[in-house]
Amino acid sequence: MKPSITKLRNYFRLEADKDYENKAIIGGIESMLEPWAAEARVDQIPEAIIQVVMVRLRDYQGLSQNSRKEVLGGIWKRIERELGAEPLDDDVQQRPQRKPQPQAAVKSEIKPSPEKVEPPPEKEDSPPQVRQEIEDQEPADLNANVTTLDKIGPGYAEKLKQLNIETLGDLLYHFPKRYVNYSELKPINKLVFEDTVTVIGTVKSIHKRAIKSGKNQLVEAILSDGTGALQITWFNQPWIINKIKANSQISISGKIDQYLGRLTVNNPEWSPLGRENLLAQGISPVYPLTAKITQNWLRQRMKALVIKWAAKVRDPLPLTLRESAEVMDLSIALRQAHYPESWSKLKLAQHRLAFDEIFLLQLGVLQQKKAWQDRKAQAYEISDDTFRTIIEGLPFKLTGAQEQSLADMRADLASGHPMNRLIQGDVGSGKTVVAALAAAILSQNGAQSAIMAPTSILAEQHYQTFLSLLAKENSGLAAEEIRLMIGATSESEKEEIRAGLSAGEIKIVIGTHAIIEDPVTFDNLQLAVIDEQHRFGVNQRAALRAKGDNPHILVMTATPIPRSLALTVYGDLDLTVIDEMPPGRQSVDTAVRYPQERELAYNLIRRQVEAGHQAFIIYPLVEESEKSEEKAAVEEYARLQKEIFPHFSLGLLHGRLSPSDKEATMKKFQTGEFDVLVSTSVVEVGVDVPNATVMLIEGAHRFGLAQLHQFRGRVGRGDAKSYCILIPGKRDAVENQRLKAMVETNDGFVLAERDLDQRGPGQFLGTRQSGFSELQMASITDLPLIEKARRHAKAIHHRDPTLALSEHQLLGNSLDRFWQVNSSDIS
Ligand code: ADP
Ligand code: MG
């Protein structure tokens, strides 16, 4: 048995000894999960097993002693079966008496060297022997606590924690958000409107005043540098008055604006001018901070860290790889990223660090994919004749793209390995039928399927679709064999469903996360379908998987991600794109209207509602706070109801409503009780209200094209002509140019590509869903970088899939670290 498995067995046995009181480990079994998972990965325990352990033990504390016993027993059975581990309870005599400790924090391997010993300055073109020398030094232990550094005691360690910095590695990877070059400062009389600059000067005066009935406060200061004076204004940061004293010297950075013909700066970043800045030669970093840490303090610590430690960081990339990828050595890159010698070296450093991120991301994804492919699964085949019979029972003819995805899926199901496929198709492209047919193939073979939707409304919608597509003779399924299980399902019905699922009488269950949370067990769960995949985290997916035994997985998403990006983000999934709409779909008539033309839009809504249709009105996220988004929607809702549509019935949907209130409102709109739904951007993705024909979007400039397209997809789902009206905040040429794309095309992929060009991936994907939450340096729009990293990751993976070679040992460690931090939503 691998050491991590032995360790786990010891924990489990000790816990049994202690009657499952969760006292085997200080801090409870939950506290050992993360360190254990890291060890298990080093031991190359299959990720699925690690996930089972993590997911099932996460809430261990909340379980009864009996359930704990069952959970531990269940996990161990699986480990026994899949890894051939020893049973849990043999040789009772030899139980370990010593209390196993959770992995202790690794102590630093070296102490910081005394002040004067500085490593030789390295050059990026340093010859191999110098490189070798660097690598021969004692390595830096990046896991050592920050207190290892001079002048960082427990107090500062606590403050750094607020920046998520606990170890030397965290600190070393806390990169500047920008840089200033104090020797390239501009004198005030040379400033130009719209410059983004740093200026140093003396504060001539500073005062605070209230505006707008005392609600808002501003602090105004005059900064002078001898060549001229600059007016500075900070809005709503009244505390600044206590921080900046008149006649003190500060440096400010910001964008030059003008007001009544005078140059001004609004809300600049600022810092008191220390000796440090004045003496600073060249480019200085500007770090993200918390309130309790100053820029100068952090700069000094960083400088010490970089000088003493960066050189000792061992490069996880083998030299040959660094050379062929043409990237800078890591220690040099780290140093240059904090204290660049020049802008061009900074660029090279950033390139190297970005390369690492994408490279490690891809390498991890490739490993996951391989682990997945190496597993065995039940093979499911269906004869062409039977399949054709089922298809002939459908109410429509399949599109070519649907046929293609069915062919992909059938091949996966028949392969003997678990399917892990992402079906990506624009809203309305007909993904549901593909999922339904997958479930039908399984039920033909006596196996069960679970379909997961992110909300009850969507689950119900799918349930109805599945019934109408499958509950008929052609597919051999009866209505009772397809069931819906959501939060609102009564306990007695749930009981009945549980019985039906464990007896194998129910073939298809459709529902929400209620299915995962429920203690339901399946007789033979072999397919899990997950709709709108970004709404489910990796843990939930793993939990669903754990209900079956290596089930096939089909994931569906309407987020139209350009292929290049999909390969990066979802590289471990096989990808099918449905790029064709069912015939006869009318495109939605789209127009950009100016605020002054709003009345036209209201008239259109009136006419449509009077003709028996319904409309959506969407309000955007207003920047200041989420509260204002609601406020806008709530206030507008009241105004619309009273002044604009007094004879219609309006519903209101926003993020503060409880999930059940949201559902209730949505339901009332769906059933036609509301004529108009006023909503913030929370309106559900994928909800089908075929009778809705108008989508009016206020503040349209605040949304990305992909998101606007999602909104537009809420209408045009029935036979009637539908309309989408975009109202940007103001007449702004650039914005309107962007929104015009919506008028020009109804193709979600085209819009996604444009969005990506214009707004970048962070906005486009949202960091949480992208799984790129920890990417600091890399941009996923940097396709040449992605391509390069991908190529090298593939080459290494091909040669050494498990990173077993000694030259890849450091790389393996980096990979674990990276994925520990990044175990976000990547499937
Ligand atoms: P989405 O991909 O957004 O989940 P759905 O699966 O909900 O799309 O399908 C949208 C609508 O199109 C449904 O009403 C469905 O019945 C219909 N549909 C799906 N495929 C076809 C087809 N090949 N021909 C005609 N209508 C279809
Ligand atoms: Mg759908």
Short mmCIF file of C-alpha atoms in Angstrom, two decimals, residues 3-18 20 22-26 28-29 31-33 35-37 39 53 57 60 72 76 88 96 98-104:
data_model
loop_
_atom_site.label_atom_id
_atom_site.label_comp_id
_atom_site.label_asym_id
_atom_site.label_seq_id
_atom_site.Cartn_x
_atom_site.Cartn_y
_atom_site.Cartn_z
CA PRO A 3 2.10 5.55 2.33
CA SER A 4 -0.86 7.89 2.03
CA ILE A 5 -3.24 4.95 1.94
CA THR A 6 -1.60 3.34 4.94
CA LYS A 7 -1.91 6.63 6.74
CA LEU A 8 -5.57 6.89 5.88
CA ARG A 9 -6.13 3.38 7.11
CA ASN A 10 -4.45 4.29 10.37
CA TYR A 11 -6.69 7.30 10.81
CA PHE A 12 -9.75 5.23 10.11
CA ARG A 13 -8.77 2.49 12.50
CA LEU A 14 -7.91 4.89 15.25
CA GLU A 15 -11.22 6.59 14.73
CA ALA A 16 -12.96 3.22 15.04
CA ASP A 17 -11.03 2.64 18.26
CA LYS A 18 -12.35 5.89 19.59
CA TYR A 20 -16.19 7.48 15.87
CA ASN A 22 -13.99 12.35 15.59
CA LYS A 23 -11.18 12.44 18.08
CA ALA A 24 -8.59 10.42 16.26
CA ILE A 25 -6.99 13.59 15.03
CA ILE A 26 -6.66 16.91 16.73
CA GLY A 28 -11.08 16.45 13.59
CA ILE A 29 -10.67 14.30 10.56
CA SER A 31 -8.29 18.92 9.27
CA MET A 32 -6.23 16.21 7.70
CA LEU A 33 -8.01 16.27 4.35
CA PRO A 35 -2.56 17.62 3.64
CA TRP A 36 -3.63 14.08 3.03
CA ALA A 37 -4.83 14.86 -0.48
CA GLU A 39 0.32 13.29 -0.10
CA VAL A 53 -12.35 10.87 0.47
CA LEU A 57 -15.33 13.45 4.88
CA TYR A 60 -17.72 14.38 8.96
CA LEU A 72 -15.54 5.35 6.69
CA TRP A 76 -12.55 1.96 2.56
CA LEU A 88 -9.83 -2.06 7.43
CA PRO A 96 -1.21 1.72 15.97
CA ARG A 98 0.60 6.30 18.55
CA LYS A 99 -1.67 9.11 17.63
CA PRO A 100 -1.05 10.00 14.01
CA GLN A 101 -0.43 13.70 13.57
CA PRO A 102 -1.76 15.73 10.75
CA GLN A 103 1.10 16.72 8.54
CA ALA A 104 3.08 19.20 10.55
#
